[in-house]
Each structure stands twice: as C-alpha cells, then as structure tokens.
Tab-separated table of C-alpha atoms in Angstrom:
chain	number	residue	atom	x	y	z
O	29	UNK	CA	-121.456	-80.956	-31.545
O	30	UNK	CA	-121.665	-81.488	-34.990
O	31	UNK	CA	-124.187	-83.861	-37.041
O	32	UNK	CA	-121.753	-85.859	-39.268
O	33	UNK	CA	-124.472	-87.828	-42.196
O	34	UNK	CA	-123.126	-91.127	-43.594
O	35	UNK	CA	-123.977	-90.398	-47.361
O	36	UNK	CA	-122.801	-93.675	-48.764
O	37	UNK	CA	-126.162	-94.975	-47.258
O	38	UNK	CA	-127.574	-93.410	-49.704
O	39	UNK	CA	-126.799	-95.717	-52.478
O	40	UNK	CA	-127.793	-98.339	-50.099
O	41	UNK	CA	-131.076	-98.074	-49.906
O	42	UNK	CA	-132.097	-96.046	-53.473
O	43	UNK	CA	-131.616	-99.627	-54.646
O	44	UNK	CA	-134.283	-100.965	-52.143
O	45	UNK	CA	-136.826	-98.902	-53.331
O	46	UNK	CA	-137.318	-101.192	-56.362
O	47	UNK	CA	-139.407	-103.260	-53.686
O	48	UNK	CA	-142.513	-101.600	-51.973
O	49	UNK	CA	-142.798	-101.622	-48.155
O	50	UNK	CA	-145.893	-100.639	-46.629
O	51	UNK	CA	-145.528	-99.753	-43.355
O	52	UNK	CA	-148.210	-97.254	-40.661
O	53	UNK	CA	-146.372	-95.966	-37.911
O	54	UNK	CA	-144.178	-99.117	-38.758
O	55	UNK	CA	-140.401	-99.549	-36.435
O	56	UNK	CA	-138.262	-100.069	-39.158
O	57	UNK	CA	-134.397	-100.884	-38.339
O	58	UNK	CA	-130.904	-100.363	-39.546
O	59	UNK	CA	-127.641	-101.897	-37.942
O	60	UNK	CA	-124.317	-99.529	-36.794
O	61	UNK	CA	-120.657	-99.363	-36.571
O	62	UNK	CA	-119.163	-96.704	-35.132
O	63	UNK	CA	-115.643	-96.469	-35.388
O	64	UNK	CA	-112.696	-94.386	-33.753
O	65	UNK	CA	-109.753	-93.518	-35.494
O	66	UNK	CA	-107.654	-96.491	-34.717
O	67	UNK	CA	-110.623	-98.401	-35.734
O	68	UNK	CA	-112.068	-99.774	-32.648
O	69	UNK	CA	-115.622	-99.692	-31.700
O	70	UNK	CA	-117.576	-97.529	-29.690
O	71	UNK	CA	-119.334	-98.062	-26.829
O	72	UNK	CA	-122.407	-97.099	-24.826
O	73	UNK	CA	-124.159	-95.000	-27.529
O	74	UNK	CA	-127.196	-93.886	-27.111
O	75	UNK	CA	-130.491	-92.298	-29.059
O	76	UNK	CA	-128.795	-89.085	-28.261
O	77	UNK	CA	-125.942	-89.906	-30.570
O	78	UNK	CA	-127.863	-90.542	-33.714
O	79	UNK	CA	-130.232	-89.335	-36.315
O	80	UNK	CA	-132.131	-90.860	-39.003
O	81	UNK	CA	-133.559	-88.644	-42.064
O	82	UNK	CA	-135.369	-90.163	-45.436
O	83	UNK	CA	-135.781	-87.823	-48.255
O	84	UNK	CA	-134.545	-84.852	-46.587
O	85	UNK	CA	-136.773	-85.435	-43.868
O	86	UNK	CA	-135.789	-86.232	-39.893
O	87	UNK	CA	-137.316	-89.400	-38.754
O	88	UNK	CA	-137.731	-90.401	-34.783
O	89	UNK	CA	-134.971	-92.389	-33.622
O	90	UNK	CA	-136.801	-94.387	-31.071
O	91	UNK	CA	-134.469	-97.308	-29.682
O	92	UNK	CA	-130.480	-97.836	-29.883
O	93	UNK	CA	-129.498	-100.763	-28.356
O	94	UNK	CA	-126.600	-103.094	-29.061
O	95	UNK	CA	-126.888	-105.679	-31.783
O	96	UNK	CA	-127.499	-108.918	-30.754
O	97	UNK	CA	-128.782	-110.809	-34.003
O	98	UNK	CA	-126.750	-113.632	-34.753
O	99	UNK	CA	-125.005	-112.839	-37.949
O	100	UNK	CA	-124.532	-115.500	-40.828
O	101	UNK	CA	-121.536	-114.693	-42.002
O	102	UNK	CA	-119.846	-116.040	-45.416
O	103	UNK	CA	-116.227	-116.022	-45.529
O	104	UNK	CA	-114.219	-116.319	-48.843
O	105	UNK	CA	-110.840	-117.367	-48.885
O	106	UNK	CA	-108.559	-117.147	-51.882
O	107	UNK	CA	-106.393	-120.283	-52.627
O	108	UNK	CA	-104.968	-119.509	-55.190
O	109	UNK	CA	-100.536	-119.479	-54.813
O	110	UNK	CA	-100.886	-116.028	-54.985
O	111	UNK	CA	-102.595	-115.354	-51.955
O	112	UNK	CA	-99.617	-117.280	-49.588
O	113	UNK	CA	-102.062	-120.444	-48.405
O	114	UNK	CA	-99.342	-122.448	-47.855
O	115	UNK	CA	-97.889	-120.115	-45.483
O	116	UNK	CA	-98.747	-121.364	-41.679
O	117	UNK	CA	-99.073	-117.630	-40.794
O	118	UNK	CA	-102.221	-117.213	-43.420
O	119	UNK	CA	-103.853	-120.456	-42.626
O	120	UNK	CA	-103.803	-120.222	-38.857
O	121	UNK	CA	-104.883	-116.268	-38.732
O	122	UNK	CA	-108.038	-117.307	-41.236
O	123	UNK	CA	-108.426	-120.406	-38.957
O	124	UNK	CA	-108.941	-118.721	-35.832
O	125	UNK	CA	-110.832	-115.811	-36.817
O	126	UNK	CA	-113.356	-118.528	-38.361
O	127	UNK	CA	-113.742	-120.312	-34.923
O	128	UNK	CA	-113.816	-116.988	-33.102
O	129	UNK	CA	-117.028	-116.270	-35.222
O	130	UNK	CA	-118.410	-119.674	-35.353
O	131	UNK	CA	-118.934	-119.007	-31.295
O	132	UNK	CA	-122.187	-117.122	-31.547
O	133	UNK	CA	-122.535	-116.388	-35.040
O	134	UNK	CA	-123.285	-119.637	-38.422
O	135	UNK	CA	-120.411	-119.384	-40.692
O	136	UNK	CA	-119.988	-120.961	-43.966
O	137	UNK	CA	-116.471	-121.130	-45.823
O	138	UNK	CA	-115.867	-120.684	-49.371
O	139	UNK	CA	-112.986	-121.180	-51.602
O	140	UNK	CA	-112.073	-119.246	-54.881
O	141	UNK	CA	-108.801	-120.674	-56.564
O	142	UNK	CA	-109.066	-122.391	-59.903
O	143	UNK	CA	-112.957	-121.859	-59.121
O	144	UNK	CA	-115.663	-120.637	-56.652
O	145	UNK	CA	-116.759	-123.491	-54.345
O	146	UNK	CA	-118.459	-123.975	-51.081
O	147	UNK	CA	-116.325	-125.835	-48.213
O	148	UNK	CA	-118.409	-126.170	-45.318
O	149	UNK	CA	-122.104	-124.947	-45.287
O	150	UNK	CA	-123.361	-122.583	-42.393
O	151	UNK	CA	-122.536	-123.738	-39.107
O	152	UNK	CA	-121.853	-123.180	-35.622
O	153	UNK	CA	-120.001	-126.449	-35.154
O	154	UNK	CA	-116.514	-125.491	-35.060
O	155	UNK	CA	-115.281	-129.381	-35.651
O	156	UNK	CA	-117.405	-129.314	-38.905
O	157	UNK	CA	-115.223	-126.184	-39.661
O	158	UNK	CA	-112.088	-127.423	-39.158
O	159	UNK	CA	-112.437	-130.365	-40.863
O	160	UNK	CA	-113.663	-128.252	-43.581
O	161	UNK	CA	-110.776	-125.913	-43.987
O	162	UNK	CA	-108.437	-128.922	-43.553
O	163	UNK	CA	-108.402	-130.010	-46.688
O	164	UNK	CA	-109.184	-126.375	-48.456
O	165	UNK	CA	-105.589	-124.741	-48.518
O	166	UNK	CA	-104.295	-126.878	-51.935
O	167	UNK	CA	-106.618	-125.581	-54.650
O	168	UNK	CA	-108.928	-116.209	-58.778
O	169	UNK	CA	-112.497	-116.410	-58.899
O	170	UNK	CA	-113.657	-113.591	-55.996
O	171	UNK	CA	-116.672	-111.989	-57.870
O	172	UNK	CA	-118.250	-115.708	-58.502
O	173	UNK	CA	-117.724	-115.935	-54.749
O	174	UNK	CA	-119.466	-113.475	-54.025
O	175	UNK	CA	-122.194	-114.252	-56.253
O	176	UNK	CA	-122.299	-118.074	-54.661
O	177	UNK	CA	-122.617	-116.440	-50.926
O	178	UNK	CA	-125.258	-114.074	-51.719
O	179	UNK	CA	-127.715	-117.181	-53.866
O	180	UNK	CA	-127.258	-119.214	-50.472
O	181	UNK	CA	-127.860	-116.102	-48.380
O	182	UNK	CA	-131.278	-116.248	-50.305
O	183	UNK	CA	-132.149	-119.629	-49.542
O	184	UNK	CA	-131.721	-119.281	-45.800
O	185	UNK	CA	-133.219	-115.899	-45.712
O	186	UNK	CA	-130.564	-114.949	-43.536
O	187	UNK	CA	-131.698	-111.471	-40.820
O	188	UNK	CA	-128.079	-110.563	-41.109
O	189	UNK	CA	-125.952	-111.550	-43.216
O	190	UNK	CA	-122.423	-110.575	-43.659
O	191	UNK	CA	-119.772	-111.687	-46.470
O	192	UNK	CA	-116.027	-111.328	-45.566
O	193	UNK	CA	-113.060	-111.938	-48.322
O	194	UNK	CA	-109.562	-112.329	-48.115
O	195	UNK	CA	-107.921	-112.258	-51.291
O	196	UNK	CA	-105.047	-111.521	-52.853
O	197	UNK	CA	-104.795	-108.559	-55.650
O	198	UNK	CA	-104.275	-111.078	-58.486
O	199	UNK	CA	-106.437	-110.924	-61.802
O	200	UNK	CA	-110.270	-111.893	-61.447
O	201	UNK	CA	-110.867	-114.393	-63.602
O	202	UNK	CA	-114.840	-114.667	-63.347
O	203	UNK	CA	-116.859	-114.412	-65.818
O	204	UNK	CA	-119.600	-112.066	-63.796
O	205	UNK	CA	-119.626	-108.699	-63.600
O	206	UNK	CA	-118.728	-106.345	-60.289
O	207	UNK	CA	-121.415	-103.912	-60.946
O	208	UNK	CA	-124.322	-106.876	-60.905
O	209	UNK	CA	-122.601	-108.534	-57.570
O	210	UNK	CA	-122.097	-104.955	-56.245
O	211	UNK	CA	-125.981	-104.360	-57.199
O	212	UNK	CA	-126.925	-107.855	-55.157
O	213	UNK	CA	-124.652	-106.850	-52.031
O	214	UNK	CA	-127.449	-103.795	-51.949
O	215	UNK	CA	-130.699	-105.305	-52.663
O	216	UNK	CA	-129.716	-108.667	-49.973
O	217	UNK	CA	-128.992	-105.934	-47.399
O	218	UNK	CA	-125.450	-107.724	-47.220
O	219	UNK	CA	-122.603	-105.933	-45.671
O	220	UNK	CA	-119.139	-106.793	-47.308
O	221	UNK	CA	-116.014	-106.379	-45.983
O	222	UNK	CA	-112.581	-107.006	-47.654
O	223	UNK	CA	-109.053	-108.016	-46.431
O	224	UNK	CA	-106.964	-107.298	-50.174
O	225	UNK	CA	-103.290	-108.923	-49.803
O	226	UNK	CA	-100.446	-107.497	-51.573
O	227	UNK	CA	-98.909	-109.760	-54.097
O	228	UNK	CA	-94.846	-109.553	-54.875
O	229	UNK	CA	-95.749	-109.275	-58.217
O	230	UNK	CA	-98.553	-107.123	-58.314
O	231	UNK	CA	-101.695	-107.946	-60.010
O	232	UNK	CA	-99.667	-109.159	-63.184
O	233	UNK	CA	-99.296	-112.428	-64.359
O	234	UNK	CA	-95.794	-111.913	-66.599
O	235	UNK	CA	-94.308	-114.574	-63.936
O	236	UNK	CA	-96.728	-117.797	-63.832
O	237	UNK	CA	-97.207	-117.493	-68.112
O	238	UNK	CA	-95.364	-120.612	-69.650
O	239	UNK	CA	-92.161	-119.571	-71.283
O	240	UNK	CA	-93.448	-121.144	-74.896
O	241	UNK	CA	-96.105	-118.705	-74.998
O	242	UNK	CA	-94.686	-116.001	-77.272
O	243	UNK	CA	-93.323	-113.015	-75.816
O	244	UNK	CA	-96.415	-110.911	-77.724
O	245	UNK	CA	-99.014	-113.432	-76.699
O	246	UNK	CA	-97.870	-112.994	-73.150
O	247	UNK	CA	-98.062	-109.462	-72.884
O	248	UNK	CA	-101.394	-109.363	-74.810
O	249	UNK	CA	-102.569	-111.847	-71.519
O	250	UNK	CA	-101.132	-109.667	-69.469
O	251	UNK	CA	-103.233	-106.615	-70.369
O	252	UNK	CA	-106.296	-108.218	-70.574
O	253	UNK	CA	-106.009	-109.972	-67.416
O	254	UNK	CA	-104.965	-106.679	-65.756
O	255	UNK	CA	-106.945	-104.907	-67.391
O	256	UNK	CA	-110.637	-105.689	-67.106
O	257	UNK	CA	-109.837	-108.000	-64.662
O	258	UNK	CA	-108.248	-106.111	-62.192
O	259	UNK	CA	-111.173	-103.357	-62.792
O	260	UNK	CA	-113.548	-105.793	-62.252
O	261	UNK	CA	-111.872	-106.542	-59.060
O	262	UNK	CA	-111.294	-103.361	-57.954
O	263	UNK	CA	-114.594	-102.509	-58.482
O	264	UNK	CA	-116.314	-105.064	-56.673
O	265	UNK	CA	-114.252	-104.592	-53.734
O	266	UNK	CA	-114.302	-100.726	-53.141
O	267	UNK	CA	-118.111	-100.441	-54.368
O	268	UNK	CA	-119.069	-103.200	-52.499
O	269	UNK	CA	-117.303	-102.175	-49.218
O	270	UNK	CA	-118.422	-98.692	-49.131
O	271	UNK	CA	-121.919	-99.208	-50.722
O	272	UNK	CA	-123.310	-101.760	-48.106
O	273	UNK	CA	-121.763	-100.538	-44.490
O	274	UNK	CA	-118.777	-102.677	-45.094
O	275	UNK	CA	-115.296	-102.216	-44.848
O	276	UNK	CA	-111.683	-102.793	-46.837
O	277	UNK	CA	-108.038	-103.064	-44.872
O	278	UNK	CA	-105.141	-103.176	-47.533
O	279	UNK	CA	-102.157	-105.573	-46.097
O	280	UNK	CA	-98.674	-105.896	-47.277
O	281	UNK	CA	-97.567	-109.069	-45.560
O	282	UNK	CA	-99.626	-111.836	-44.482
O	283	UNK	CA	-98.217	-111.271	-40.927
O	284	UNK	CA	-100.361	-108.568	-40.451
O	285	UNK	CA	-103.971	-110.685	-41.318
O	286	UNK	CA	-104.312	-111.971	-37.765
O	287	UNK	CA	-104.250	-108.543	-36.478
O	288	UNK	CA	-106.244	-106.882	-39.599
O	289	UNK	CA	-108.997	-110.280	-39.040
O	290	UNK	CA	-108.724	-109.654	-34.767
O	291	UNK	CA	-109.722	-105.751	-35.898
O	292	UNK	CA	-112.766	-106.829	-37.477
O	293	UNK	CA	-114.322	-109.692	-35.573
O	294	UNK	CA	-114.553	-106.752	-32.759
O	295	UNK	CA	-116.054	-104.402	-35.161
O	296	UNK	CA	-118.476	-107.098	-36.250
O	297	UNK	CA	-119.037	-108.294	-32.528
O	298	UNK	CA	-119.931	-104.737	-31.508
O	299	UNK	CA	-122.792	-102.589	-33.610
O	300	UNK	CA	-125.824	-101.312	-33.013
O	301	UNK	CA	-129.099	-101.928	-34.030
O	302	UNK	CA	-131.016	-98.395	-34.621
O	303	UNK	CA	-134.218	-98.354	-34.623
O	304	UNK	CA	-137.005	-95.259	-36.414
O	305	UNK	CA	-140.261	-94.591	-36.591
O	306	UNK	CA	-141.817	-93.971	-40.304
O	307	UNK	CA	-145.313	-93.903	-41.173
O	308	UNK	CA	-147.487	-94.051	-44.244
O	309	UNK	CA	-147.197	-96.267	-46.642
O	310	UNK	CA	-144.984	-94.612	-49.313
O	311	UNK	CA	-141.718	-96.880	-50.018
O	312	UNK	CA	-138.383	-96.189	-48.043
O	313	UNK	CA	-135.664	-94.279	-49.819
O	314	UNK	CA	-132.771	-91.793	-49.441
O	315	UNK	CA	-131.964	-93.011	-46.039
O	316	UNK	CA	-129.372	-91.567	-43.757
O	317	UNK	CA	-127.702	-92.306	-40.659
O	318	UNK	CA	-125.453	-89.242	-38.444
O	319	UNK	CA	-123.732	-89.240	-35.065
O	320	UNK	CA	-123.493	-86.597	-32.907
O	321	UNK	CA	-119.768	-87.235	-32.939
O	322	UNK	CA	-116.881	-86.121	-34.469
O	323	UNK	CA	-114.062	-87.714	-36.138
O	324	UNK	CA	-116.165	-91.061	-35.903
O	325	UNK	CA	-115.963	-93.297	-38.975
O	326	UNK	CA	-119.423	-94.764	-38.954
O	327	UNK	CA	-120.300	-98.174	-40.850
O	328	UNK	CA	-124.266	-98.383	-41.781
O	329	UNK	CA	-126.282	-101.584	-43.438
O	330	UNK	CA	-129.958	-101.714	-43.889
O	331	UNK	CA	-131.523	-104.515	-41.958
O	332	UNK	CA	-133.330	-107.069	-44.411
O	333	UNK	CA	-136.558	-106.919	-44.947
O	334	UNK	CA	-137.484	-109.903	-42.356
O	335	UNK	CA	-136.203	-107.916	-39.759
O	336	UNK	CA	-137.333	-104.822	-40.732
C-alpha cells in the first residue's frame, strides 16, 4: 500500500514552534479526518493505518482511537441580503445543523452583516440557541468574525475548538487582514471550515450602489471592493481551510446547504484522535500525518496545547 503524507500539516505546526514545548518521552496528540471520495468518513482505523514523522524523522504512533472530545464549535453566519437569510431554505438548514451540534458539542453563533457580533455565547442548551438565532436573520464582515471567535476561543481555553462559516462570496468589508486571522487559525490549533454561497451577482456590488453615485465613482467602488476585498476573502477562506485541517464546499443554490451542512456535522462527528510518542525536549515542528490508504482525502489539526 502506499504511504500518502498530508503536507499541508506542515504549515500547521511550523507556526507552533514559536512556543517551546518540553516534553521526555511525552504522548503528544493530533486529531483526524479521513475522508473517501464522496466525502464521508472512515471507519475503524487503526495504528496500522497511520504514521507520524517530525523533521524527516518517523515517530511511534502509539494509540488511534476515535475522538471523543467535545468540540466548541463557533459558527458564523452571514446576514447580509446577499447571502439569501430571508430564504426559509437557508435559515432552517443553518438551524438544524446548529441543534444537531449543540447535542454533544457547546456552540456559540455569530453574525457578520453590517458588522461582526456575537448572538448566543457557547452553549449546549438548544432553547438558548433558538432563541438566539430567532431574532439574528434581519441584520460582510467574515474576517472580523473570525477574529471575534478565535479572542473568545482564548478565554475559554477551548481543547478543541472548531470555527465553521457560511457566507456568501460578497466583498469583505473588514478592516483586518486574512493573513493575521489565517496566522491565529494556526497558532489556536483551530480547524476552519467554510460553506462559500454563490451570489447572482457575483462578488460585485454594481447592483446595491445608489444610482446618484456617479457612474465613475461607482466603478472605482467596485474595484476596490472586489479587489482587495475579495482577495482578502479569498484568502482567508482557502488558507485558512487548508492550513488548519479544515475544509471548504462551494454551493450554487442555497438548496444544497442542508446537504453540504449534513456532510460535515458527520465529518466533524467522526475523527480520530492520534496519538505519538516524542522525546527530548527540543520544540515540535515539521509535523506530518500519512495513511496507509489510497485515494483517502485526509483532514489533520494539531491538538492545543492543553490537550497535548
């Protein structure tokens, strides 16, 4: 069989070296997804299935077993028009998969429309929720989103935490940059996954400028706002997806985001926590994870350093 690497871990946990960690013939830990084709998760793996190597070297894989550490998991919703919140389909679909998690996981909702604001604070009381996201679909700021989950991910010291945004592909607006969110995602340990809806009008925003805005001024708005702001975008949701064991699904229709939203709450529901031996005292970097699979799509986030 052939040893397939997951390389983007490598960018993972360069970052982390910026911290020591002293460990002698320490356990240290690092949590799974492996993924078929179709995208649904693997079962019954095994330490047979996996290697570990740091620096170039091969390091013991001692336990796999599945994960059972309850995740806190941040969700960001975008309310702004563009994203089709007042469509019943989109409300329900983000409903549900919010209540699905709230069963064995604390989830906290966030809103970025005219701004980035918290809803309802981590939670597994699915009441609180819905009360919560009542009121939420009437108010696009994703980056400042992000950066809002990850300072309250910090004060809870959460031992996996997970971020989750649905937005649409309309021009970011916030005044942060991707690469210093992106940069965050990494040194939290956060894995960040990404549900991007397709707008009818693209990322542009020719159709919502007021018609007394000259015709110059309007298409000097448009190119900044899809310029850097669609970069900025971009960038924070395809470096932050494939940098921190996360994922992205592109949708065309907001009928699809119950499915694409089912798809992940199994992938997030079934990973595995695998676990290697390291000793000395020297501080962790270069990290890789391979399966002795192929045609496996494999999903890899360093576990914080609490649970390390």
């Amino acid at each position: 069989m052939v040893l397939r690497f997951l390389v983007t871990l490598l960018a993972v946990l360069s970052l982390l070296t910026l911290a020591p960690v002293v460990a002698q013939d320490a356990e240290k830990h690092v949590f799974v997804t492996a993924l078929h084709k179709d995208g649904a998760p693997i079962d019954g793996l095994t330490v047979e299935h996996f290697a570990v190597r740091e620096g170039g070297k091969d390091r013991q894989v001692v336990r796999v077993e599945p994960l059972r550490i309850p995740m806190h998991v941040a969700v960001l919703v975008d309310t702004s028009a563009a994203s089709g919140v007042t469509n019943e389909t989109f409300r329900a679909a983000v409903i549900d998969f919010v209540e699905r998690l709230a069963a064995f996981n604390h989830v906290a909702v966030y809103a970025f429309g005219d701004r980035a604001v918290p809803v309802v604070g981590f939670t597994q009381s699915v009441p609180d929720l819905r009360r919560g996201m009542s009121g939420m679909f009437a108010w696009s700021y994703l980056i400042d989103a992000i950066d809002l989950s990850l300072r309250d991910f910090e004060k809870i010291e959460a031992n996996r935490p997970v971020i989750v945004a649905i937005a649409a592909e309309t021009p970011e607006a916030s005044g942060r940059s991707a690469g210093s969110v992106v940069k965050r995602l990494i040194d939290q340990s956060t894995a960040f996954h990404a549900i991007s809806l397709a707008t009818a009008t693209g990322s542009g925003t020719a159709s919502t400028s007021p018609r007394t805005i000259p015709e110059s001024s309007q298409r000097l708005q448009g190119m900044i706002a899809t310029g850097e702001g669609d970069r900025e975008r971009n960038k924070a949701l395809e470096q932050g997806t494939t940098k921190t064991g996360g994922g992205r699904q592109r949708l065309t229709s907001t009928m699809a985001l119950a499915q694409a939203l089912g798809r992940l709450s199994r992938e997030l529901s079934n990973s595995y926590n695998v676990t290697f031996a390291r000793s000395g005292d020297s501080r962790i970097k270069d990290l890789q994870v391979g399966i002795m699979l192929e045609g496996i799509t494999l999903r890899a986030t360093a576990a914080p350093f609490g649970t390390r």
